């Protein structure tokens, strides 16, 4: 048991810490250190999210799989068969699921991060924590679901005898990184703005829907090229980070990718997108820390 | 509460400089409303409210500081600013050491998780590692004493169990600084006792406690320093009993303002002054208190009763008598009459007291009531609290 005197001596050695958020770039490093200090709690938060989500449901985690599988069936049957989008796209199911896996990682990160601050208002109003942990924790639980989906995807490739074990599989890594960095960057921004303007939550839903169809998930990239031509418009379409990641996922997991045209320099585009995403992440983190000072009273 | 430790200089643990907090009260909250009320019109939809103004505080380690003030005086806001939960608009807050805040209970409890899972989560929010929590789990469970409920979901807990578990986690997180907001009033009496004991041992261990409470008795019992806030400004900072007295004066003047107690028909004027002292002087134990009531009533009632009560600031009646009990008859009520009641050898404990006066007929019907029409303070020798005065003396006997 520490005596009062020991406690005073220990306290006397500690430097004073200001509670105010640092607004310069040094603040980012400070925030990063704070988050690292709370990494254990971050893990618990992720587990809390996952556990509580399916707590009283009989099927539990199976539900995380049912949703994407249903989506797959709908797109495969409706878009693929009825609308005949599968013409010229072999292994259409795997093709869709590769893109869908990438897209749903992004959409889940954005969706749950946006509501993370408002959803954790009970904590934010009462305890001091680096508030960034909440959007980050939603990235964590989204990643968990993503891994489940990825497992199904790989299983599907095995079942259909198109196991994608070649060098192209490595495309998945920059694909995931780009999704995560943009997901986190926009997740931070949107979660903070959502506190002040609850409309953001609804806006995000609409934008995510738009993003689903703005990426070559249920159709092929070359369809777009055929319509837009090789001009600036195609470049704008292609350099959407979600589109790039979707393309990277298809390259990685869909074995027929070699026989279809893909935008040139995909890897370089991914790297550039990643770097731009990092810059955005830093900028949005600054915005976040500006806005977070008033969270407790706005919630 | 004197501190037994004086050998080591007590370091500062919290410092605030010119801390002000402005709240902007907006009446439009959705995008549509905000677009509609953009610009000049928008300014009409917002109002500035200063919850805190220029607060300068330096708190030394080991102190127990009470924050008091009426509702909306800014005390909870100040606590949140100290805890880093709200950023101040201007000024700075510096602090060091581990902090635990009990601002409304169960912060961080997730209703769908079990008590045990919540303990781990909450402990890690308060800065404990998993290993540290493991080591303290038994203590926490023993303190909360909720038995096998620890493994059921928190949403099935009674509010008392909830509170006990939350408090147990907070006090076992080894904080240097504990912020407590109005939470000691929940839980049953046995648990409240336990909390108070825990706070005492915290004081002995040199931990710093900042507490917000509406219970003046609790504040006086626990704190060695009290900060009185009024409309976001510090009115008094220091001696607890002075702060509590000032606070009661403040409350009383506000209440009078709101009620417009002056000039109520019937009972016109009431005063309570100790014989040989001035109005406003503290009444000493053993004084002769003279209560004088002026009654203006021309109803011509043949016989009537005057009743006088002395109430504590909590509204508890500590003394009451009537002219019927004493067998005094005043004759018909026709015009302005002055009644005097002498209370000999009055010995009341320290605090503020109020006088209630009623005029009744012999059927017991109240004709005029005037509650808390006059007040007086009694002297405080610092030796005791409560409503009864007696000189204490401790001695060990074989």
Coordinates of C-alpha atoms in Angstrom, one line a residue, chain B:
Chain B
X1 CA -10.2 16.8 8.3
X2 CA -6.6 17.5 9.2
X3 CA -3.9 15.8 7.2
X4 CA -1.6 13.7 9.2
X5 CA 1.2 14.0 6.7
X6 CA 3.1 17.3 6.7
X7 CA 6.6 15.9 6.3
X8 CA 6.5 16.0 2.5
X9 CA 5.5 19.1 0.7
X10 CA 2.2 18.4 -1.0
X11 CA 2.5 19.0 -4.7
X12 CA -0.1 20.6 -6.8
X13 CA -2.2 18.1 -8.8
X14 CA -4.6 20.3 -10.7
X15 CA -4.1 23.9 -11.9
X16 CA -6.6 26.0 -13.8
X17 CA -5.9 29.4 -15.2
X18 CA -8.7 31.8 -16.4
X19 CA -10.9 28.9 -17.3
X20 CA -14.1 30.0 -19.0
X21 CA -16.7 27.9 -20.7
X22 CA -19.2 29.2 -23.2
X23 CA -22.1 27.1 -24.3
X24 CA -23.9 28.1 -27.4
X25 CA -27.5 27.3 -27.2
X26 CA -28.9 26.6 -30.6
X27 CA -32.4 26.1 -31.5
X28 CA -31.9 24.6 -34.9
X29 CA -30.2 21.3 -35.2
X30 CA -30.7 19.7 -38.5
X31 CA -29.1 20.7 -41.8
X32 CA -32.4 22.0 -43.1
X33 CA -33.1 24.2 -40.2
X34 CA -29.6 25.5 -40.2
X35 CA -29.7 26.3 -43.9
X36 CA -33.0 28.1 -43.4
X37 CA -31.6 30.1 -40.6
X38 CA -28.2 30.8 -42.2
X39 CA -26.4 34.0 -41.6
X40 CA -28.0 37.0 -39.8
X41 CA -31.1 35.1 -39.0
X42 CA -29.0 32.2 -37.6
X43 CA -27.6 34.5 -34.9
X44 CA -31.0 34.9 -33.5
X45 CA -31.2 31.2 -33.1
X46 CA -28.2 31.0 -30.9
X47 CA -27.6 32.2 -27.5
X48 CA -24.4 32.4 -25.5
X49 CA -24.3 31.1 -22.0
X50 CA -21.3 31.4 -19.9
X51 CA -21.2 28.3 -17.6
X52 CA -17.9 29.2 -16.2
X53 CA -16.1 32.5 -15.9
X54 CA -12.4 33.0 -15.1
X55 CA -11.9 30.1 -12.8
X56 CA -8.5 30.0 -11.2
X57 CA -7.9 27.1 -9.0
X58 CA -4.9 25.3 -7.7
X59 CA -5.5 22.1 -5.9
X60 CA -2.9 20.3 -3.8
X61 CA -2.6 16.6 -3.7
X62 CA -4.3 15.0 -0.8
X63 CA -7.0 17.7 -0.6
X64 CA -10.7 16.9 -0.6
X65 CA -12.4 19.7 -2.4
X66 CA -16.2 20.2 -2.5
X67 CA -17.9 22.1 -5.3
X68 CA -21.2 23.6 -4.3
X69 CA -23.7 25.9 -5.9
X70 CA -27.3 25.9 -6.9
X71 CA -28.5 24.1 -10.0
X72 CA -26.9 25.6 -13.1
X73 CA -24.1 27.3 -11.2
X74 CA -21.5 25.5 -13.2
X75 CA -20.2 23.0 -10.7
X76 CA -20.7 20.0 -12.8
X77 CA -19.3 21.8 -15.8
X78 CA -16.2 22.7 -13.8
X79 CA -15.8 19.0 -12.8
X80 CA -16.0 18.0 -16.4
X81 CA -13.5 20.6 -17.4
X82 CA -11.2 19.3 -14.7
X83 CA -11.7 15.8 -15.9
X84 CA -10.8 16.8 -19.5
X85 CA -14.2 15.7 -20.7
X86 CA -15.1 19.2 -21.9
X87 CA -12.5 21.6 -23.3
X88 CA -12.6 25.1 -21.8
X89 CA -13.4 27.9 -24.2
X90 CA -10.6 30.0 -22.8
X91 CA -7.9 29.3 -20.3
X92 CA -6.0 26.1 -19.5
X93 CA -6.3 23.1 -17.3
X94 CA -3.2 21.2 -16.2
X95 CA -3.2 18.1 -14.2
X96 CA -1.1 15.0 -13.5
X97 CA -1.5 11.6 -12.0
X98 CA -4.1 8.9 -12.7
X99 CA -7.7 10.2 -12.7
X100 CA -11.0 8.4 -12.2
X101 CA -14.3 10.1 -12.7
X102 CA -17.6 9.1 -11.3
X103 CA -19.9 11.4 -13.2
X104 CA -23.3 9.8 -13.2
X105 CA -22.8 6.2 -12.7
X106 CA -22.1 3.3 -14.9
X107 CA -20.1 5.3 -17.4
X108 CA -18.9 2.8 -19.9
X109 CA -21.2 0.0 -18.9
X110 CA -22.6 -1.8 -21.9
X111 CA -26.1 -3.2 -21.1
X112 CA -25.6 -6.3 -23.2
X113 CA -22.4 -7.4 -21.6
X114 CA -22.1 -9.2 -18.3
X115 CA -20.9 -7.6 -15.2
X116 CA -17.6 -9.2 -15.4
X117 CA -17.0 -8.2 -19.0
X118 CA -18.0 -4.7 -18.1
X119 CA -15.6 -4.6 -15.2
X120 CA -12.7 -5.4 -17.5
X121 CA -13.9 -2.8 -20.1
X122 CA -14.5 -0.1 -17.5
X123 CA -11.2 -0.8 -15.7
X124 CA -9.3 -0.4 -18.9
X125 CA -11.1 2.8 -19.7
X126 CA -9.9 4.0 -16.3
X127 CA -6.4 3.0 -17.3
X128 CA -5.8 -0.4 -15.7
X129 CA -4.2 -3.1 -17.7
X130 CA -5.7 -6.6 -17.9
X131 CA -3.2 -8.0 -15.5
X132 CA -3.9 -5.2 -12.9
X133 CA -7.6 -5.8 -13.3
X134 CA -7.1 -9.6 -12.8
X135 CA -5.2 -8.8 -9.6
X136 CA -8.0 -6.6 -8.2
X137 CA -11.0 -8.5 -9.5
X138 CA -11.6 -10.2 -6.1
X139 CA -11.5 -6.9 -4.3
X140 CA -13.8 -5.3 -6.8
X141 CA -16.3 -8.1 -6.5
X142 CA -16.1 -8.1 -2.8
X143 CA -16.7 -4.4 -2.6
X144 CA -19.6 -4.5 -5.0
X145 CA -21.1 -7.6 -3.4
X146 CA -23.4 -8.5 -6.2
X147 CA -22.7 -12.2 -5.9
X148 CA -23.4 -14.5 -8.9
X149 CA -25.0 -11.6 -10.8
X150 CA -21.6 -10.7 -11.9
X151 CA -22.0 -13.2 -14.8
X152 CA -25.4 -11.9 -16.0
X153 CA -25.9 -9.0 -18.3
X154 CA -25.8 -5.6 -16.8
X155 CA -29.2 -4.7 -18.2
X156 CA -30.8 -7.0 -15.7
X157 CA -29.2 -5.3 -12.8
X158 CA -31.1 -3.2 -10.3
X159 CA -30.0 0.4 -10.2
X160 CA -28.3 -0.3 -6.8
X161 CA -26.2 -3.1 -8.2
X162 CA -25.3 -1.0 -11.2
X163 CA -24.1 1.8 -8.9
X164 CA -22.2 -0.6 -6.6
X165 CA -20.3 -2.2 -9.4
X166 CA -19.4 1.1 -11.1
X167 CA -18.2 2.6 -7.8
X168 CA -16.3 -0.5 -7.0
X169 CA -14.4 -0.4 -10.3
X170 CA -13.7 3.3 -10.0
X171 CA -12.3 3.2 -6.5
X172 CA -10.1 0.2 -7.3
X173 CA -8.5 1.8 -10.3
X174 CA -5.9 3.4 -8.0
X175 CA -6.6 7.0 -8.9
X176 CA -4.6 9.9 -7.7
X177 CA -7.5 12.1 -8.5
X178 CA -11.1 11.1 -8.0
X179 CA -13.9 13.2 -9.4
X180 CA -17.3 12.5 -7.9
X181 CA -20.5 14.0 -9.1
X182 CA -23.6 13.5 -7.0
X183 CA -23.3 9.8 -6.9
X184 CA -22.8 9.1 -3.3
X185 CA -26.5 9.7 -2.7
X186 CA -27.5 6.5 -4.5
X187 CA -27.3 3.0 -3.2
X188 CA -28.6 1.8 0.1
X189 CA -27.4 3.1 3.5
X190 CA -25.0 0.2 4.1
X191 CA -23.3 0.9 0.7
X192 CA -23.2 4.6 1.3
X193 CA -21.4 3.9 4.5
X194 CA -19.0 1.7 2.6
X195 CA -18.4 4.5 0.1
X196 CA -17.8 7.1 2.8
X197 CA -15.3 4.7 4.5
X198 CA -13.6 4.2 1.2
X199 CA -13.3 7.9 0.7
X200 CA -11.9 8.3 4.1
X201 CA -9.2 5.7 3.4
X202 CA -8.5 7.5 0.1
X203 CA -7.9 10.7 2.1
X204 CA -5.5 8.9 4.3
X205 CA -3.6 7.5 1.3
X206 CA -3.1 11.0 0.1
X207 CA -5.5 10.8 -2.9
X208 CA -7.2 13.9 -4.1
X209 CA -10.9 14.0 -4.2
X210 CA -13.1 16.6 -5.9
X211 CA -16.8 16.1 -5.1
X212 CA -19.9 17.8 -6.2
X213 CA -22.9 17.4 -3.9
X214 CA -26.1 19.0 -2.9
X215 CA -25.8 17.5 0.5
X216 CA -24.3 20.1 2.7
X217 CA -23.9 17.6 5.5
X218 CA -21.8 15.4 3.3
X219 CA -19.7 18.3 2.1
X220 CA -19.0 19.5 5.6
X221 CA -18.2 16.0 6.7
X222 CA -15.8 15.2 3.9
X223 CA -14.2 18.3 2.6
X224 CA -11.3 20.4 3.9
X225 CA -11.9 23.0 1.2
X226 CA -15.1 24.1 -0.5
X227 CA -15.5 26.2 -3.6
X228 CA -18.9 28.0 -3.9
X229 CA -20.0 28.8 -7.4
X230 CA -22.7 31.2 -8.4
X231 CA -23.5 31.8 -12.1
X232 CA -20.2 30.4 -13.1
X233 CA -18.1 32.4 -10.8
X234 CA -16.2 31.5 -7.7
X235 CA -17.9 33.3 -4.8
X236 CA -15.9 31.6 -2.0
X237 CA -13.0 29.3 -1.9
X238 CA -11.8 27.9 1.4
X239 CA -13.3 27.1 4.7
X240 CA -16.2 24.6 4.3
X241 CA -18.5 26.0 7.0
X242 CA -18.2 29.5 5.7
X243 CA -18.9 28.3 2.2
X244 CA -21.9 26.4 3.3
X245 CA -23.3 29.4 5.2
X246 CA -22.8 31.7 2.3
X247 CA -24.4 29.2 0.0
X248 CA -27.5 29.0 2.3
X249 CA -27.7 32.8 2.3
X250 CA -27.5 32.8 -1.4
X251 CA -30.2 30.2 -1.7
X252 CA -32.4 32.1 0.7
X253 CA -32.1 35.4 -1.1
X254 CA -32.9 33.7 -4.4
X255 CA -35.9 32.0 -2.9
X256 CA -37.2 35.3 -1.6
X257 CA -36.7 36.9 -4.9
X258 CA -38.7 34.2 -6.6
X259 CA -41.5 34.1 -4.1
X260 CA -41.9 37.8 -3.3
X261 CA -42.4 36.9 0.4
X262 CA -42.7 40.5 1.5
X263 CA -46.0 41.9 2.4
X264 CA -48.1 38.8 2.5
X265 CA -51.5 39.7 3.8
X266 CA -52.0 38.5 7.3
X267 CA -48.6 37.9 8.8
X268 CA -46.8 41.2 8.0
X269 CA -43.4 40.9 9.5
X270 CA -41.5 38.4 11.5
X271 CA -38.1 38.7 13.1
X272 CA -35.9 36.4 15.2
X273 CA -33.2 38.1 17.1
X274 CA -31.3 36.9 20.2
X275 CA -31.6 39.2 23.1
X276 CA -28.7 41.5 23.5
X277 CA -27.6 40.9 19.9
X278 CA -28.1 42.6 16.6
X279 CA -30.2 41.2 13.7
X280 CA -27.9 39.0 11.6
X281 CA -25.6 38.2 14.5
X282 CA -25.0 34.5 15.0
X283 CA -27.1 33.1 17.9
X284 CA -25.0 31.6 20.6
X285 CA -25.9 28.4 22.5
X286 CA -27.9 29.4 25.6
X287 CA -29.1 32.7 24.1
X288 CA -32.6 33.9 24.6
X289 CA -34.2 34.1 21.2
X290 CA -37.0 36.6 20.7
X291 CA -39.4 35.9 17.8
X292 CA -41.7 38.8 17.0
X293 CA -44.5 38.5 14.5
X294 CA -46.7 41.3 13.3
X295 CA -50.2 40.2 12.2
X296 CA -52.6 42.3 10.3
X297 CA -56.1 40.9 10.2
X298 CA -59.4 42.6 10.6
X299 CA -61.6 39.5 10.5
X300 CA -62.6 40.0 14.1
X301 CA -62.0 36.4 15.0
X302 CA -62.9 35.9 18.6
X303 CA -60.0 33.7 19.5
X304 CA -57.0 32.5 17.6
X305 CA -53.7 30.6 18.0
X306 CA -50.2 31.7 16.9
X307 CA -47.9 28.8 16.0
X308 CA -44.1 29.2 15.6
X309 CA -41.8 26.6 14.2
X310 CA -38.0 26.5 13.8
X311 CA -36.8 24.5 10.8
X312 CA -33.4 23.5 9.7
X313 CA -32.3 24.3 6.1
X314 CA -33.4 20.9 5.1
X315 CA -36.9 21.8 6.1
X316 CA -36.9 19.5 9.1
X317 CA -38.7 21.0 12.1
X318 CA -36.4 21.2 15.1
X319 CA -38.7 23.1 17.4
X320 CA -42.4 24.0 17.4
X321 CA -44.8 25.5 19.8
X322 CA -48.2 27.2 19.8
X323 CA -50.0 29.7 22.0
X324 CA -52.5 27.0 22.6
X325 CA -49.9 24.7 24.2
X326 CA -48.7 27.5 26.4
X327 CA -52.3 28.5 27.2
X328 CA -51.9 32.1 26.0
X329 CA -55.1 33.9 24.8
X330 CA -54.8 37.0 22.7
X331 CA -58.4 38.1 22.4
X332 CA -60.3 39.1 19.2
X333 CA -58.3 39.6 16.1
X334 CA -59.1 43.1 14.9
X335 CA -56.3 45.0 13.3
X336 CA -52.6 45.1 13.7
X337 CA -51.3 42.9 16.5
X338 CA -47.7 42.1 17.5
X339 CA -47.0 38.7 19.1
X340 CA -43.7 38.0 20.9
X341 CA -42.4 34.5 21.7
X342 CA -39.4 34.2 23.9
X343 CA -37.4 31.0 23.7
X344 CA -35.2 30.7 26.7
X345 CA -31.8 28.9 26.8
X346 CA -31.9 27.8 23.1
X347 CA -29.1 25.5 22.2
X348 CA -29.0 24.7 18.5
X349 CA -26.3 23.1 16.5
X350 CA -24.4 25.1 13.9
X351 CA -26.2 26.1 10.7
X352 CA -29.0 28.2 9.3
X353 CA -32.5 28.0 10.7
X354 CA -35.8 29.4 9.5
X355 CA -38.9 30.6 11.3
X356 CA -42.4 29.5 10.2
X357 CA -45.4 31.3 11.6
X358 CA -49.0 30.3 11.3
X359 CA -52.2 31.9 12.5
X360 CA -55.0 29.4 13.2
X361 CA -58.5 29.3 14.7
X362 CA -59.3 26.9 17.5
X363 CA -60.7 24.4 15.0
X364 CA -57.1 24.1 13.7
X365 CA -57.9 25.8 10.4
X366 CA -54.9 27.8 9.1
X367 CA -55.8 31.4 8.4
X368 CA -52.4 32.6 7.5
X369 CA -49.2 30.7 6.9
X370 CA -45.8 32.2 6.4
X371 CA -43.1 29.7 6.0
X372 CA -39.5 30.6 6.2
X373 CA -40.3 34.2 6.8
X374 CA -37.3 34.9 9.0
X375 CA -33.9 33.2 9.4
X376 CA -31.0 33.2 11.7
X377 CA -27.6 31.6 11.9
X378 CA -26.1 29.9 14.9
X379 CA -22.5 30.0 15.9
X380 CA -20.2 27.3 14.8
X381 CA -17.4 26.2 17.2
X382 CA -16.4 23.5 14.7
X383 CA -16.8 20.8 17.3
X384 CA -20.0 19.3 16.1
X385 CA -22.6 19.2 13.4
X386 CA -26.3 18.5 13.7
X387 CA -29.2 20.5 15.1
X388 CA -28.5 20.1 18.8
X389 CA -25.8 21.9 20.6
X390 CA -23.7 20.3 23.3
X391 CA -20.1 20.7 24.2
X392 CA -18.2 17.5 23.3
X393 CA -15.3 16.1 25.2
X394 CA -13.5 12.9 24.4
X395 CA -11.4 11.1 26.9
X396 CA -10.1 7.6 27.1
X397 CA -11.2 5.8 30.3
X398 CA -9.7 2.7 31.7

